[in-house]
Every structure is written in structure tokens, then in C-alpha cells.
Tab-separated table of C-alpha atoms in Angstrom:
chain	number	residue	atom	x	y	z
S	208	MET	CA	12.809	-36.298	-63.248
S	209	PRO	CA	9.785	-36.944	-61.245
S	210	GLU	CA	7.288	-34.463	-62.064
S	211	HIS	CA	5.914	-33.415	-58.953
S	212	ARG	CA	7.947	-33.411	-55.790
S	213	LEU	CA	6.564	-34.419	-52.258
S	214	VAL	CA	7.101	-30.340	-51.930
S	215	ASP	CA	5.220	-28.927	-54.969
S	216	HIS	CA	2.395	-29.250	-52.550
S	217	ASP	CA	3.202	-27.621	-50.454
S	218	LEU	CA	5.291	-24.149	-52.818
S	219	ASN	CA	1.607	-24.750	-54.499
S	220	ARG	CA	-0.777	-24.144	-51.403
S	221	LEU	CA	1.560	-22.008	-50.314
S	222	ARG	CA	1.497	-19.735	-53.905
S	223	ASP	CA	-1.758	-20.269	-53.883
S	224	LYS	CA	-2.625	-18.678	-50.536
S	225	VAL	CA	-0.586	-15.840	-50.868
S	226	LEU	CA	-2.092	-15.044	-54.661
S	227	LEU	CA	-5.174	-15.505	-51.637
S	228	ILE	CA	-4.343	-12.346	-49.804
S	229	GLY	CA	-2.613	-10.345	-52.467
S	230	GLY	CA	-6.093	-10.730	-54.018
S	231	GLU	CA	-7.768	-9.729	-50.692
S	232	ALA	CA	-5.456	-6.943	-50.273
S	233	GLU	CA	-5.430	-5.399	-53.373
S	234	ARG	CA	-9.421	-5.563	-53.093
S	235	ALA	CA	-10.010	-3.739	-49.511
S	236	VAL	CA	-7.789	-0.740	-51.164
S	237	ALA	CA	-10.126	-0.983	-53.767
S	238	GLU	CA	-13.029	-1.364	-51.831
S	239	ALA	CA	-11.839	1.639	-49.972
S	240	MET	CA	-10.898	3.682	-51.832
S	241	GLN	CA	-15.280	3.040	-53.575
S	242	ALA	CA	-16.491	3.987	-49.723
S	243	PHE	CA	-14.571	6.828	-50.129
S	244	ILE	CA	-14.783	8.233	-52.981
S	245	SER	CA	-18.796	7.881	-53.406
S	246	ARG	CA	-19.244	8.001	-49.737
S	247	ASP	CA	-21.213	4.872	-49.432
S	248	SER	CA	-20.519	4.630	-44.986
S	249	GLN	CA	-21.995	0.629	-46.210
S	250	ARG	CA	-18.849	-0.023	-48.362
S	251	ALA	CA	-16.338	1.035	-46.040
S	252	ARG	CA	-17.475	-1.235	-43.331
S	253	ALA	CA	-17.677	-3.879	-45.215
S	254	VAL	CA	-14.426	-3.443	-45.931
S	255	VAL	CA	-13.303	-2.880	-42.225
S	256	ASP	CA	-15.423	-5.975	-41.130
S	257	HIS	CA	-13.259	-8.815	-43.264
S	258	ASP	CA	-10.533	-7.594	-42.238
S	259	ASP	CA	-10.277	-10.645	-40.101
S	260	ALA	CA	-10.622	-12.775	-42.654
S	261	ILE	CA	-7.410	-11.655	-44.824
S	262	ASP	CA	-5.525	-11.807	-40.730
S	263	ALA	CA	-6.376	-15.351	-40.746
S	264	ILE	CA	-4.667	-15.998	-44.052
S	265	GLU	CA	-2.362	-15.143	-43.072
S	266	LEU	CA	-1.278	-17.178	-39.716
S	267	GLU	CA	-2.532	-19.625	-42.702
S	268	ILE	CA	0.816	-19.164	-44.150
S	269	ASP	CA	2.996	-18.345	-41.012
S	270	ASP	CA	1.965	-21.962	-40.173
S	271	LEU	CA	2.104	-23.495	-43.945
S	272	CYS	CA	5.821	-21.829	-43.830
S	273	ILE	CA	6.655	-23.226	-40.921
S	274	ASP	CA	5.380	-26.245	-41.454
S	275	VAL	CA	7.060	-26.290	-44.748
S	276	LEU	CA	10.615	-25.529	-43.080
S	277	ALA	CA	10.350	-28.171	-40.751
S	278	LEU	CA	8.959	-31.288	-42.345
S	279	ARG	CA	10.286	-30.918	-45.571
S	280	PRO	CA	13.419	-28.484	-45.229
S	281	PRO	CA	13.157	-26.255	-48.139
S	282	VAL	CA	17.028	-25.541	-50.240
S	283	ALA	CA	17.829	-23.199	-52.994
S	284	GLY	CA	14.560	-21.729	-55.083
S	285	ASP	CA	12.706	-23.724	-52.725
S	286	LEU	CA	13.991	-21.421	-49.505
S	287	ARG	CA	14.041	-18.453	-51.515
S	288	PHE	CA	10.279	-18.656	-52.417
S	289	VAL	CA	9.718	-20.234	-48.384
S	290	MET	CA	11.094	-16.602	-47.533
S	291	THR	CA	9.419	-15.238	-50.137
S	292	CYS	CA	6.137	-15.674	-48.895
S	293	ALA	CA	6.449	-15.790	-45.148
S	294	ARG	CA	7.895	-12.043	-45.583
S	295	ILE	CA	5.822	-11.059	-47.764
S	296	ALA	CA	2.367	-12.460	-46.652
S	297	PRO	CA	2.829	-9.343	-43.085
S	298	VAL	CA	2.861	-6.456	-45.174
S	299	LEU	CA	-0.242	-8.084	-47.394
S	300	GLU	CA	-1.623	-8.394	-44.741
S	301	ARG	CA	-1.115	-4.972	-43.658
S	302	ILE	CA	-2.011	-3.248	-47.177
S	303	ALA	CA	-4.834	-4.054	-46.747
S	304	ASP	CA	-5.564	-3.030	-42.841
S	305	HIS	CA	-4.424	0.136	-43.945
S	306	ALA	CA	-7.391	0.144	-46.525
S	307	CYS	CA	-9.191	-0.496	-43.146
S	308	ASN	CA	-7.239	2.954	-41.905
S	309	VAL	CA	-9.544	4.994	-45.711
S	310	ALA	CA	-12.347	2.944	-44.823
S	311	ARG	CA	-12.571	4.330	-41.244
S	312	HIS	CA	-11.533	7.696	-42.923
S	313	ALA	CA	-14.146	7.332	-45.328
S	314	LEU	CA	-16.593	6.652	-42.396
S	315	ALA	CA	-15.892	9.612	-40.576
S	316	LEU	CA	-15.874	12.313	-43.344
S	317	ASN	CA	-19.530	10.730	-44.347
S	318	LEU	CA	-20.955	12.402	-41.187
S	319	GLU	CA	-19.750	15.929	-42.967
S	320	PRO	CA	-19.741	17.944	-46.333
S	321	GLN	CA	-17.242	17.311	-47.921
S	322	VAL	CA	-14.490	19.564	-47.880
S	323	LYS	CA	-13.836	19.787	-51.586
S	324	PRO	CA	-14.179	17.962	-54.708
S	325	PHE	CA	-11.442	14.295	-54.924
S	326	ILE	CA	-9.243	14.937	-57.434
S	327	ASP	CA	-5.724	13.767	-56.385
S	328	LEU	CA	-7.279	10.476	-54.353
S	329	PRO	CA	-8.810	8.445	-56.424
S	330	GLU	CA	-5.625	9.080	-59.147
S	331	MET	CA	-3.187	7.616	-55.882
S	332	GLY	CA	-5.734	4.842	-55.503
S	333	ARG	CA	-5.944	3.820	-58.983
S	334	LEU	CA	-2.457	3.828	-58.760
S	335	ALA	CA	-2.033	1.794	-54.688
S	336	VAL	CA	-5.137	-0.431	-56.390
S	337	GLU	CA	-2.472	-1.237	-59.664
S	338	MET	CA	0.181	-1.916	-58.283
S	339	VAL	CA	-0.354	-4.189	-55.756
S	340	HIS	CA	-2.364	-6.581	-58.416
S	341	ALA	CA	1.304	-6.004	-60.345
S	342	SER	CA	3.649	-6.730	-57.364
S	343	MET	CA	0.423	-10.440	-57.141
S	344	ASP	CA	1.169	-10.252	-61.003
S	345	ALA	CA	5.098	-10.465	-60.313
S	346	PHE	CA	5.418	-12.999	-57.528
S	347	ALA	CA	2.780	-15.411	-59.281
S	348	THR	CA	5.057	-15.560	-63.557
S	349	ARG	CA	8.593	-14.743	-61.524
S	350	ASP	CA	8.854	-11.931	-63.444
S	351	VAL	CA	11.648	-9.065	-62.385
S	352	SER	CA	11.344	-6.897	-65.376
S	353	GLN	CA	8.002	-6.246	-63.979
S	354	ALA	CA	9.103	-6.203	-59.903
S	355	ARG	CA	12.110	-3.175	-60.842
S	356	ALA	CA	9.529	-1.668	-62.783
S	357	LEU	CA	6.844	-1.413	-59.743
S	358	ILE	CA	9.897	-0.394	-57.514
S	359	LEU	CA	10.600	2.852	-59.907
S	360	ARG	CA	6.562	3.542	-60.263
S	361	ASP	CA	7.141	3.989	-56.378
S	362	HIS	CA	7.521	8.169	-56.552
S	363	ARG	CA	4.704	8.694	-58.011
S	364	ILE	CA	2.760	8.365	-55.370
S	365	ASP	CA	4.669	10.065	-53.594
S	366	ASP	CA	3.920	12.833	-55.359
S	367	LEU	CA	0.804	12.898	-55.694
S	368	TYR	CA	0.562	12.803	-51.576
S	369	ASN	CA	3.205	15.725	-51.863
S	370	GLN	CA	0.347	17.512	-53.716
S	371	ILE	CA	-2.535	16.476	-51.628
S	372	PHE	CA	-0.729	17.397	-48.984
S	373	ARG	CA	0.043	21.413	-51.033
S	374	GLU	CA	-3.502	21.280	-51.210
S	375	LEU	CA	-5.054	20.106	-47.829
S	376	LEU	CA	-2.243	23.016	-45.572
S	377	THR	CA	-3.994	25.850	-47.898
S	378	TYR	CA	-7.760	25.150	-47.846
S	379	MET	CA	-6.353	24.258	-43.657
S	380	ILE	CA	-5.092	27.625	-44.287
S	381	GLU	CA	-7.711	29.063	-45.726
S	382	ASP	CA	-10.618	28.179	-43.151
S	383	PRO	CA	-9.862	26.243	-40.175
S	384	ARG	CA	-12.544	24.188	-39.424
S	385	THR	CA	-11.970	22.324	-42.614
S	386	ILE	CA	-9.052	20.982	-40.128
S	387	SER	CA	-10.583	18.768	-39.225
S	388	ARG	CA	-12.059	17.038	-42.402
S	389	ALA	CA	-8.942	17.783	-44.419
S	390	THR	CA	-6.361	16.120	-41.934
S	391	HIS	CA	-8.854	12.549	-42.463
S	392	LEU	CA	-8.753	13.174	-45.999
S	393	LEU	CA	-4.770	13.357	-45.665
S	394	PHE	CA	-4.166	10.666	-43.087
S	395	ALA	CA	-5.929	8.558	-45.941
S	396	ALA	CA	-4.035	9.726	-48.543
S	397	LYS	CA	-0.988	8.526	-46.369
S	398	HIS	CA	-1.829	5.693	-45.945
S	399	LEU	CA	-2.056	4.919	-49.775
S	400	GLU	CA	1.063	6.085	-49.751
S	401	ARG	CA	2.311	2.739	-47.262
S	402	ILE	CA	0.865	1.070	-49.122
S	403	ALA	CA	3.098	2.265	-52.517
S	404	ASP	CA	5.613	1.745	-50.290
S	405	TYR	CA	5.033	-2.061	-49.290
S	406	VAL	CA	3.939	-3.391	-52.729
S	407	LYS	CA	7.910	-2.014	-53.558
S	408	ASN	CA	8.652	-4.748	-49.859
S	409	VAL	CA	7.165	-6.914	-52.038
S	410	CYS	CA	8.807	-6.254	-55.830
S	411	GLU	CA	12.333	-6.568	-53.963
S	412	GLN	CA	11.194	-9.532	-52.086
S	413	VAL	CA	10.640	-10.706	-55.658
S	414	VAL	CA	13.839	-10.492	-57.545
S	415	TYR	CA	14.801	-12.001	-54.094
S	416	MET	CA	13.097	-14.865	-54.544
S	417	VAL	CA	13.880	-14.832	-58.340
S	418	GLU	CA	17.898	-13.976	-58.196
S	419	GLY	CA	18.689	-14.283	-54.517
S	420	ARG	CA	20.058	-10.465	-54.826
S	421	VAL	CA	19.360	-9.384	-52.363
S	422	ILE	CA	17.982	-4.730	-52.984
S	423	LYS	CA	16.527	-4.317	-50.247
S	424	HIS	CA	18.053	-0.572	-48.556
S	425	VAL	CA	20.295	-0.659	-51.519
S	426	GLY	CA	18.212	-0.255	-54.577
S	427	ILE	CA	17.993	-1.339	-57.700
S	428	GLU	CA	20.904	-0.526	-59.279
L	158	MET	CA	48.936	-43.329	-64.793
L	159	MET	CA	48.421	-44.355	-61.457
L	160	THR	CA	52.002	-44.924	-60.550
L	161	LYS	CA	53.088	-47.083	-58.618
L	162	ALA	CA	53.640	-46.588	-54.708
L	163	LYS	CA	57.364	-47.645	-53.379
L	164	LEU	CA	58.109	-47.441	-49.731
L	165	ALA	CA	60.658	-44.749	-49.995
L	166	MET	CA	60.094	-41.800	-48.128
L	167	PRO	CA	58.877	-37.785	-49.743
L	168	VAL	CA	59.887	-34.887	-47.461
L	169	ASN	CA	57.798	-33.548	-45.758
L	170	LEU	CA	54.634	-35.468	-46.099
L	171	LEU	CA	56.027	-37.139	-42.926
L	172	GLU	CA	57.338	-35.200	-40.266
L	173	LYS	CA	54.622	-34.915	-38.008
L	174	SER	CA	53.080	-38.624	-36.183
L	175	THR	CA	54.870	-37.532	-33.032
L	176	ALA	CA	55.725	-34.335	-32.878
L	177	GLU	CA	53.083	-32.895	-30.219
L	178	PRO	CA	49.608	-31.796	-31.787
L	179	MET	CA	50.064	-27.497	-32.491
L	180	LYS	CA	48.196	-25.276	-33.806
L	181	ARG	CA	47.982	-25.020	-37.548
L	182	PRO	CA	48.080	-21.079	-38.749
L	183	ALA	CA	45.342	-21.604	-41.484
L	184	LEU	CA	46.387	-22.170	-45.318
L	185	ASP	CA	44.710	-21.209	-48.452
L	186	SER	CA	45.141	-25.112	-50.009
L	187	LYS	CA	45.149	-28.064	-48.088
L	188	VAL	CA	44.639	-30.829	-50.644
L	189	THR	CA	44.350	-29.501	-54.559
L	190	ILE	CA	43.322	-32.181	-57.019
L	191	GLU	CA	44.529	-30.583	-60.809
L	192	GLN	CA	43.253	-31.788	-64.564
L	193	LEU	CA	41.388	-35.432	-62.474
L	194	ASN	CA	40.175	-38.238	-64.956
L	195	PHE	CA	39.346	-42.011	-63.405
L	196	PHE	CA	39.051	-44.861	-65.043
L	197	TYR	CA	38.025	-48.235	-63.642
L	198	GLY	CA	39.829	-50.725	-66.559
L	199	PRO	CA	37.913	-48.777	-69.746
L	200	VAL	CA	35.873	-47.213	-67.880
L	201	GLN	CA	36.420	-43.619	-67.401
L	202	VAL	CA	33.640	-42.294	-63.915
L	203	LEU	CA	35.862	-39.309	-63.054
L	204	PHE	CA	36.727	-35.925	-65.527
L	205	ASP	CA	38.754	-33.988	-65.640
L	206	ILE	CA	38.348	-32.956	-61.893
L	207	SER	CA	39.936	-30.194	-60.113
L	208	LEU	CA	39.157	-28.699	-56.743
L	209	THR	CA	40.808	-27.037	-53.637
L	210	MET	CA	40.086	-27.379	-50.280
L	211	PRO	CA	40.875	-25.094	-47.938
L	212	SER	CA	42.719	-26.245	-44.699
L	213	ARG	CA	41.087	-26.600	-42.053
L	214	ARG	CA	37.880	-26.304	-43.490
L	215	VAL	CA	35.162	-28.666	-43.899
L	216	THR	CA	34.313	-30.155	-47.067
L	217	ALA	CA	31.400	-31.899	-48.311
L	218	PHE	CA	31.187	-34.407	-51.860
L	219	ILE	CA	27.511	-34.273	-52.586
L	220	GLY	CA	25.634	-35.965	-55.803
L	221	PRO	CA	23.721	-39.052	-56.892
L	222	SER	CA	24.977	-42.637	-56.578
L	223	GLY	CA	27.191	-43.403	-59.392
L	224	CYS	CA	28.641	-39.964	-59.656
L	225	GLY	CA	32.055	-41.259	-58.257
L	226	LYS	CA	32.254	-38.696	-55.011
L	227	SER	CA	33.491	-42.109	-53.393
L	228	THR	CA	36.213	-43.136	-56.056
L	229	LEU	CA	37.579	-39.453	-56.011
L	230	LEU	CA	37.067	-39.661	-51.694
L	231	ARG	CA	39.686	-42.476	-51.843
L	232	THR	CA	41.679	-41.425	-54.369
L	233	LEU	CA	43.111	-38.713	-52.083
L	234	ASN	CA	44.624	-41.852	-49.953
L	235	ARG	CA	44.732	-43.484	-52.727
L	236	MET	CA	42.200	-46.045	-50.984
L	237	ASN	CA	41.578	-47.047	-54.793
L	238	ASP	CA	45.168	-48.985	-55.721
L	239	ILE	CA	43.666	-51.901	-54.435
L	240	ILE	CA	41.433	-51.790	-56.930
L	241	PRO	CA	42.109	-54.091	-60.534
L	242	HIS	CA	42.717	-51.718	-63.872
L	243	ALA	CA	41.867	-49.125	-61.829
L	244	ARG	CA	44.131	-46.375	-63.375
L	245	LEU	CA	43.893	-42.598	-62.493
L	246	GLN	CA	45.503	-39.893	-64.665
L	247	GLY	CA	46.262	-36.406	-63.856
L	248	ARG	CA	48.237	-35.043	-59.462
L	249	VAL	CA	46.816	-34.601	-56.183
L	250	LYS	CA	48.697	-32.414	-54.105
L	251	ILE	CA	48.863	-32.158	-50.963
L	252	ASP	CA	50.064	-29.644	-49.160
L	253	GLY	CA	51.488	-28.760	-52.696
L	254	THR	CA	53.133	-33.026	-52.120
L	255	ASP	CA	52.196	-35.555	-55.257
L	256	ILE	CA	50.348	-38.225	-53.312
L	257	TYR	CA	51.348	-40.277	-57.180
L	258	GLN	CA	54.562	-39.576	-57.571
L	259	THR	CA	57.000	-41.721	-57.314
L	260	GLY	CA	58.580	-43.096	-54.214
L	261	MET	CA	55.537	-41.603	-52.368
L	262	ASP	CA	55.131	-44.146	-49.304
L	263	VAL	CA	51.978	-45.151	-49.355
L	264	VAL	CA	52.184	-46.548	-46.105
L	265	ARG	CA	53.046	-42.543	-44.589
L	266	LEU	CA	50.270	-41.050	-46.668
L	267	ARG	CA	47.606	-43.013	-44.855
L	268	GLN	CA	48.828	-41.624	-41.333
L	269	ARG	CA	48.669	-38.606	-42.848
L	270	VAL	CA	45.224	-38.883	-44.498
L	271	GLY	CA	42.532	-40.721	-42.263
L	272	MET	CA	39.604	-43.115	-43.497
L	273	ILE	CA	35.628	-42.896	-41.437
L	274	PHE	CA	33.344	-45.506	-43.311
L	275	GLN	CA	29.565	-45.693	-43.329
L	276	LYS	CA	29.670	-48.781	-41.562
L	277	SER	CA	32.374	-48.597	-38.026
L	278	ASN	CA	35.014	-51.010	-38.407
L	279	PRO	CA	36.175	-52.183	-35.068
L	280	PHE	CA	38.537	-53.912	-34.390
L	281	PRO	CA	37.889	-57.552	-32.479
L	282	ARG	CA	39.688	-55.908	-29.162
L	283	SER	CA	39.317	-53.914	-26.321
L	284	ILE	CA	38.332	-49.907	-26.825
L	285	PHE	CA	41.694	-49.043	-25.492
L	286	GLU	CA	43.551	-51.325	-28.561
L	287	ASN	CA	41.635	-50.187	-31.003
L	288	VAL	CA	42.411	-46.714	-30.733
L	289	ALA	CA	46.175	-47.588	-29.346
L	290	TYR	CA	46.115	-50.237	-32.300
L	291	GLY	CA	48.543	-48.060	-35.041
L	292	LEU	CA	50.296	-46.148	-33.211
L	293	ARG	CA	51.381	-49.571	-31.428
L	294	ILE	CA	52.381	-51.165	-34.607
L	295	ASN	CA	53.835	-48.135	-36.239
L	296	GLN	CA	55.569	-47.341	-33.121
L	297	LEU	CA	54.380	-44.043	-32.640
L	298	VAL	CA	55.039	-44.029	-28.607
L	299	ARG	CA	58.450	-44.788	-26.441
L	300	SER	CA	56.446	-45.851	-23.475
L	301	ARG	CA	53.082	-46.899	-21.909
L	302	ARG	CA	52.406	-43.644	-20.478
L	303	GLU	CA	52.882	-42.189	-23.061
L	304	LEU	CA	50.627	-44.719	-25.344
L	305	ASP	CA	48.183	-44.069	-22.716
L	306	GLU	CA	47.997	-40.333	-22.817
L	307	ARG	CA	47.866	-40.394	-26.290
L	308	VAL	CA	44.149	-43.401	-26.504
L	309	GLU	CA	43.172	-40.618	-23.802
L	310	GLN	CA	43.877	-37.477	-26.535
L	311	ALA	CA	42.736	-39.419	-29.189
L	312	LEU	CA	39.122	-40.496	-27.725
L	313	GLN	CA	39.130	-36.664	-25.680
L	314	GLN	CA	38.548	-35.723	-29.694
L	315	ALA	CA	36.381	-38.198	-30.676
L	316	ALA	CA	34.500	-36.834	-27.536
L	317	LEU	CA	33.581	-40.651	-26.786
L	318	TRP	CA	36.442	-40.713	-23.246
L	319	ASP	CA	33.613	-39.521	-20.943
L	320	GLU	CA	31.630	-42.636	-21.917
L	321	VAL	CA	34.442	-44.334	-22.202
L	322	LYS	CA	36.365	-43.811	-19.425
L	323	ASP	CA	35.412	-47.284	-16.609
L	324	ARG	CA	35.562	-49.395	-18.957
L	325	LEU	CA	38.292	-49.368	-22.100
L	326	LYS	CA	39.342	-53.530	-21.254
L	327	GLU	CA	36.060	-54.220	-22.613
L	328	SER	CA	35.198	-55.332	-26.551
L	329	ALA	CA	34.473	-52.321	-28.879
L	330	PHE	CA	31.717	-54.453	-29.628
L	331	GLY	CA	29.693	-53.169	-26.286
L	332	LEU	CA	30.121	-49.375	-27.513
L	333	SER	CA	26.523	-48.654	-29.953
L	334	GLY	CA	26.598	-47.795	-33.058
L	335	GLY	CA	27.110	-44.527	-33.016
L	336	GLN	CA	30.342	-45.366	-30.075
L	337	GLN	CA	31.727	-47.109	-32.498
L	338	GLN	CA	31.687	-44.586	-35.415
L	339	ARG	CA	33.479	-42.204	-32.802
L	340	LEU	CA	35.950	-44.992	-31.926
L	341	CYS	CA	36.785	-45.310	-34.592
L	342	ILE	CA	37.250	-41.941	-36.114
L	343	ALA	CA	39.390	-41.668	-31.953
L	344	ARG	CA	41.829	-44.218	-33.713
L	345	ALA	CA	41.381	-42.676	-36.757
L	346	LEU	CA	42.485	-39.283	-34.645
L	347	ALA	CA	45.050	-41.402	-32.804
L	348	ILE	CA	47.983	-41.502	-35.176
L	349	ARG	CA	47.853	-37.690	-36.047
L	350	PRO	CA	46.843	-37.269	-39.750
L	351	ASP	CA	46.522	-34.114	-41.081
L	352	VAL	CA	42.861	-35.396	-43.680
L	353	ILE	CA	40.746	-36.764	-42.220
L	354	LEU	CA	37.989	-38.534	-44.896
L	355	MET	CA	35.138	-39.480	-44.716
L	356	ASP	CA	32.579	-41.499	-46.332
L	357	GLU	CA	28.781	-41.191	-44.908
L	358	PRO	CA	30.138	-40.976	-42.597
L	359	ALA	CA	26.816	-40.955	-39.954
L	360	SER	CA	24.800	-42.951	-42.350
L	361	ALA	CA	23.778	-46.036	-40.145
L	362	LEU	CA	23.148	-44.527	-37.442
L	363	ASP	CA	20.046	-42.927	-35.002
L	364	PRO	CA	19.659	-38.630	-34.976
L	365	ILE	CA	21.528	-38.144	-31.184
L	366	ALA	CA	24.043	-40.518	-32.434
L	367	THR	CA	24.189	-38.463	-36.017
L	368	GLN	CA	23.781	-35.691	-34.652
L	369	LYS	CA	27.372	-36.639	-32.441
L	370	ILE	CA	29.135	-37.346	-35.413
L	371	GLU	CA	28.142	-33.665	-36.751
L	372	GLU	CA	29.700	-31.643	-33.845
L	373	LEU	CA	32.507	-33.561	-33.460
L	374	ILE	CA	32.577	-32.980	-37.566
L	375	VAL	CA	32.248	-29.466	-37.005
L	376	ARG	CA	35.342	-29.119	-34.633
L	377	LEU	CA	37.496	-31.315	-35.839
L	378	LYS	CA	37.533	-28.575	-37.881
L	379	GLU	CA	39.722	-26.983	-36.015
L	380	GLU	CA	43.076	-28.779	-36.095
L	381	TYR	CA	42.097	-31.180	-39.406
L	382	THR	CA	40.962	-30.795	-43.253
L	383	VAL	CA	38.480	-32.732	-43.169
L	384	VAL	CA	36.647	-34.249	-46.115
L	385	ILE	CA	32.755	-35.793	-46.390
L	386	VAL	CA	31.139	-37.903	-48.526
L	387	THR	CA	27.490	-37.533	-47.747
L	388	HIS	CA	23.471	-38.289	-48.712
L	389	ASN	CA	22.458	-36.228	-46.569
L	390	MET	CA	22.234	-32.492	-47.663
L	391	GLN	CA	20.271	-31.103	-44.696
L	392	GLN	CA	24.084	-33.257	-43.586
L	393	ALA	CA	26.032	-31.368	-45.908
L	394	ALA	CA	24.835	-27.926	-44.866
L	395	ARG	CA	25.327	-28.397	-41.127
L	396	VAL	CA	28.817	-29.695	-41.141
L	397	SER	CA	30.727	-28.137	-44.270
L	398	ASP	CA	31.704	-24.858	-45.639
L	399	HIS	CA	32.716	-25.294	-48.635
L	400	THR	CA	30.074	-28.069	-50.838
L	401	ALA	CA	31.795	-30.147	-54.359
L	402	PHE	CA	28.062	-31.036	-55.841
L	403	PHE	CA	29.191	-33.508	-58.395
L	404	TRP	CA	27.302	-35.899	-61.344
L	405	MET	CA	28.437	-38.776	-63.489
L	406	GLY	CA	31.321	-38.325	-62.832
L	407	ARG	CA	32.345	-34.130	-63.010
L	408	LEU	CA	32.340	-31.747	-60.850
L	409	ILE	CA	29.451	-29.723	-61.992
L	410	GLU	CA	30.061	-26.793	-59.011
L	411	PHE	CA	32.404	-25.985	-56.472
L	412	ASP	CA	31.294	-23.267	-53.437
L	413	PRO	CA	30.732	-22.014	-49.328
L	414	THR	CA	28.148	-24.430	-48.747
L	415	GLU	CA	26.439	-21.336	-47.849
L	416	LYS	CA	25.559	-19.747	-51.258
L	417	MET	CA	25.229	-23.340	-52.195
L	418	PHE	CA	22.144	-25.024	-50.739
L	419	THR	CA	21.101	-20.600	-50.830
L	420	LYS	CA	21.900	-19.442	-54.468
L	421	PRO	CA	23.487	-22.767	-56.767
L	422	ALA	CA	24.817	-21.149	-59.881
L	423	HIS	CA	24.330	-23.591	-61.946
L	424	GLN	CA	20.949	-25.351	-62.696
L	425	MET	CA	21.563	-28.795	-62.455
L	426	THR	CA	22.854	-27.956	-58.266
L	427	GLU	CA	19.622	-26.044	-58.024
L	428	ASP	CA	17.868	-29.294	-59.389
L	429	TYR	CA	20.316	-31.766	-56.956
L	430	ILE	CA	19.155	-30.396	-53.755
L	431	THR	CA	15.946	-29.358	-54.218
L	432	GLY	CA	15.345	-33.570	-55.857
L	433	ARG	CA	14.313	-32.220	-58.888
L	434	PHE	CA	15.725	-35.408	-60.084
L	435	GLY	CA	17.281	-38.439	-58.713
């Protein structure tokens, strides 16, 4: 049995690139949240500026997938791996886009006084970063139990978002001058909630990659 | 034990040779192999194979060299009978009739189960005569007009008519490799078989000729049951409806091709089709 196939070189490169973009997306979310909480505009700008580099990795993954499909037509597990990479790279890139949006809201909010102390938002951010990280772990180690567990964790972020929404409504009702700032905060929370949804999509693909089972739209049952 | 062929004619295998081809309803199973073991002298090369191939579908046999796929293919029209010391146990049924039963007319069987080989083997005759040959020796036509019609029909079915209709009297050796292979397919089709066996039919052809053969195979299944042996995994994926994977004389997996190439049930199949072992 040969230890190394020609296609392995490409598949390994593909895996490394996906882990790279995943790591970059995770860092973007973490940095955007730090910038948000510490009201650090310079840090927020750095997140936005770095987005082009993340977009470039997505394009590289796209090219690699096309090359592998054209030159070494993969089948079975290899095919599912390539399809998974092709599908999750844009998802991870979008996670980074949402991180940029959080940073942009931070830049806007930093021009005005803080509307309220941040309590649930940092928790949402922490959870989002943790989930992105764990999804990349599940991908790298082909751990479907971890992927399934993460899918179930999505509701925690949803709960926090709903809590923030309700709380901010009270601020806005009480003092309409806070509407603009509260809306920025609400948007930031919404971006974090979307990031968790995207993590869920990544995990669904990990299950497909390992088991060949399609669980999106039908749930993990 | 392998039975000796006799010339007595079995019932339902032999009734179609001169009849017009007609659309037959698709059957669940055309070829059924039951607990088949095969030996070359003392060496067993096929082990307990059971497999049902559906009617009017393409079934591909894949597996590494020496896994027994060609041997199995050749049991389907008793081509192995001519090999000394070859021995078969088990049953091969076509439309429910055991083709190894006593009294089976092997010549008629091979009319019903045609075979295309890896290397095209046209006769040293004209294009027309190559296709007409089987019809003549088997006395399957009653007039010259009928002969002409059957030859044209077979060449059209083999997607060769347009390329050769103006040079039917020319030698078959003047055709390209791909055309020669399609001529052999036309020759097999002329006697209106039910089942067509193909042993790596495109392995010696360039990509364009290969594509033509593959398109032809896909079209042929509208009327025929096709069984193809191929080393080319992409070819199996492209043309077949079902794929059987063999390893060391054993059937490892038999599944719809789509499943086989996206989510095989056995690790061994996965390892083979992804090139993890040769």
C-alpha cells in the first residue's frame, strides 16, 4: 500500500489553507470583539484592513479545489473532503466579513459615549470565537461528535441575542437619544448571532465529509 | 461442476434472432449469478460470487488486475469453456435460465450475449462484410434487402453509419482504432443480442474515440443490458448505473454507481477507488 498518493499533496495543502482561513476568521472575530469592548478604534481598523488578506485565501482555496477536481478527479472520501473545503471556505470568509462589520460598528460607537455597560455582548463574542475554533478542530480531527455538539450549542447564542434585543429595546423606549447607539449594538449582536449560524454550517459539512450524510435542512437527528 | 455444452436448444433463450427489435419492459434482473466459484485447475479465482444485474442498465466491474473481473465477465457467455481445466460451480442465469444447464446451446447463448474485447478485432474483410458475417453464418436473414437493412441498422446503433456509409466496401482495416471498435460493436449488435459484455472496450483508444464509445454505451442501455469491465474508474463512474468492486476473486461491494463513488459502504472499496492501494 503506497504511503503517499499524488493527490495527498493537494489535499494536505487544501486542508492547511482551510485551517488557515479558519484561524484568520477566528482571530478576526476575537480582535473585533476586543476592539468593541475596549473601544479601541485602531484595533477595529486593523480588523477591517486585514479582511482583504482573508478574501485572498478564500480565492486560493477556490483555485485549489478547481485544480484538484480537474486534474485528479477525487472520489468517495476524497471527493467529500474537496467538496467540504469548497463549501466551508466561503462560509469562513463570511465569518470574517461579519467580524469586520462588528469592527465597523465599534468604530461608529467609539465616536459617542457608551450607551450601557457591555455584559452579554462580550459573552456572545467569547462563545462565537470558541465555536469558530471548535469547528476548525472538528474539521481537522474529523470529529463528528464535536461537530454535532456545536450545532446544538447554537441556541445559546440565539438566546443571548434575544436577551440583548429585549434589553436594548428598553433603553431605546426609555431614552430615544440612545436609538442610534443601541442600534449599532444590536447590529453587532446580530453579526455574532450570524457567525454562530455559519459555524453550524461548517459543522454540517464536517458531518457530510466524514459520514457522507447530509444533515443541513434536516437537522442532526 | 462446469457442464459440457450440448447442441440441444433451451427454451426461452433462443427466440429473438430474426424478430424485429422491440421495446421490452425493463426487468428487475437480467443476469443473476448465484454462489459462483471458479477454478483454473487447482487454483480458485472466484469465490462465492452472488450478484444480480438489472435489465437495460450498465453494470461496471472494477478492481485491481487479477481480481477476477474478466473471468467473471467471461462466465456470462461461457467464454471460459474453451480454457482447459477451467471449472465452475454455482449458477449463472439469464432471464431465469441457467446457462450452464445440460443441453444449453452455447452458440445460441453467445448470440444472445455478445462480447466486445479490449482490442478491436475486425475480420480482414470489408466494413459491410464484418457486420453481415454473423447474420450470414447464423442464417438470420432471408434476403439481400434484409441483410442490407440489418447491417445499416447495426452500424447506426453503433454510431458509425454516417462515417462509413459511403465506404462500406472498403477494408475494415482502413478504419481508425475507435471506428474499428465501434465496428465490432455493430457486428455484435447485428445479431440482436440481449446482453453485451465489454472487456475494457476503450482502453486502447484516444480520449475522443473513448468518449464516442462511452456515449454509445449509455445509448445502448435503452435496449440492451450492458456489463463492462474497466480499469478506468472515471469511465465506470461516467457510464454505469451499478458498479461491482472485486478484490482477490471476491465481490466486495455492489451498489448504485453514484453511491459507490461518493459514499462507498466498504473501506476496501474506498481505499481502492481513492488509490490508497493498487
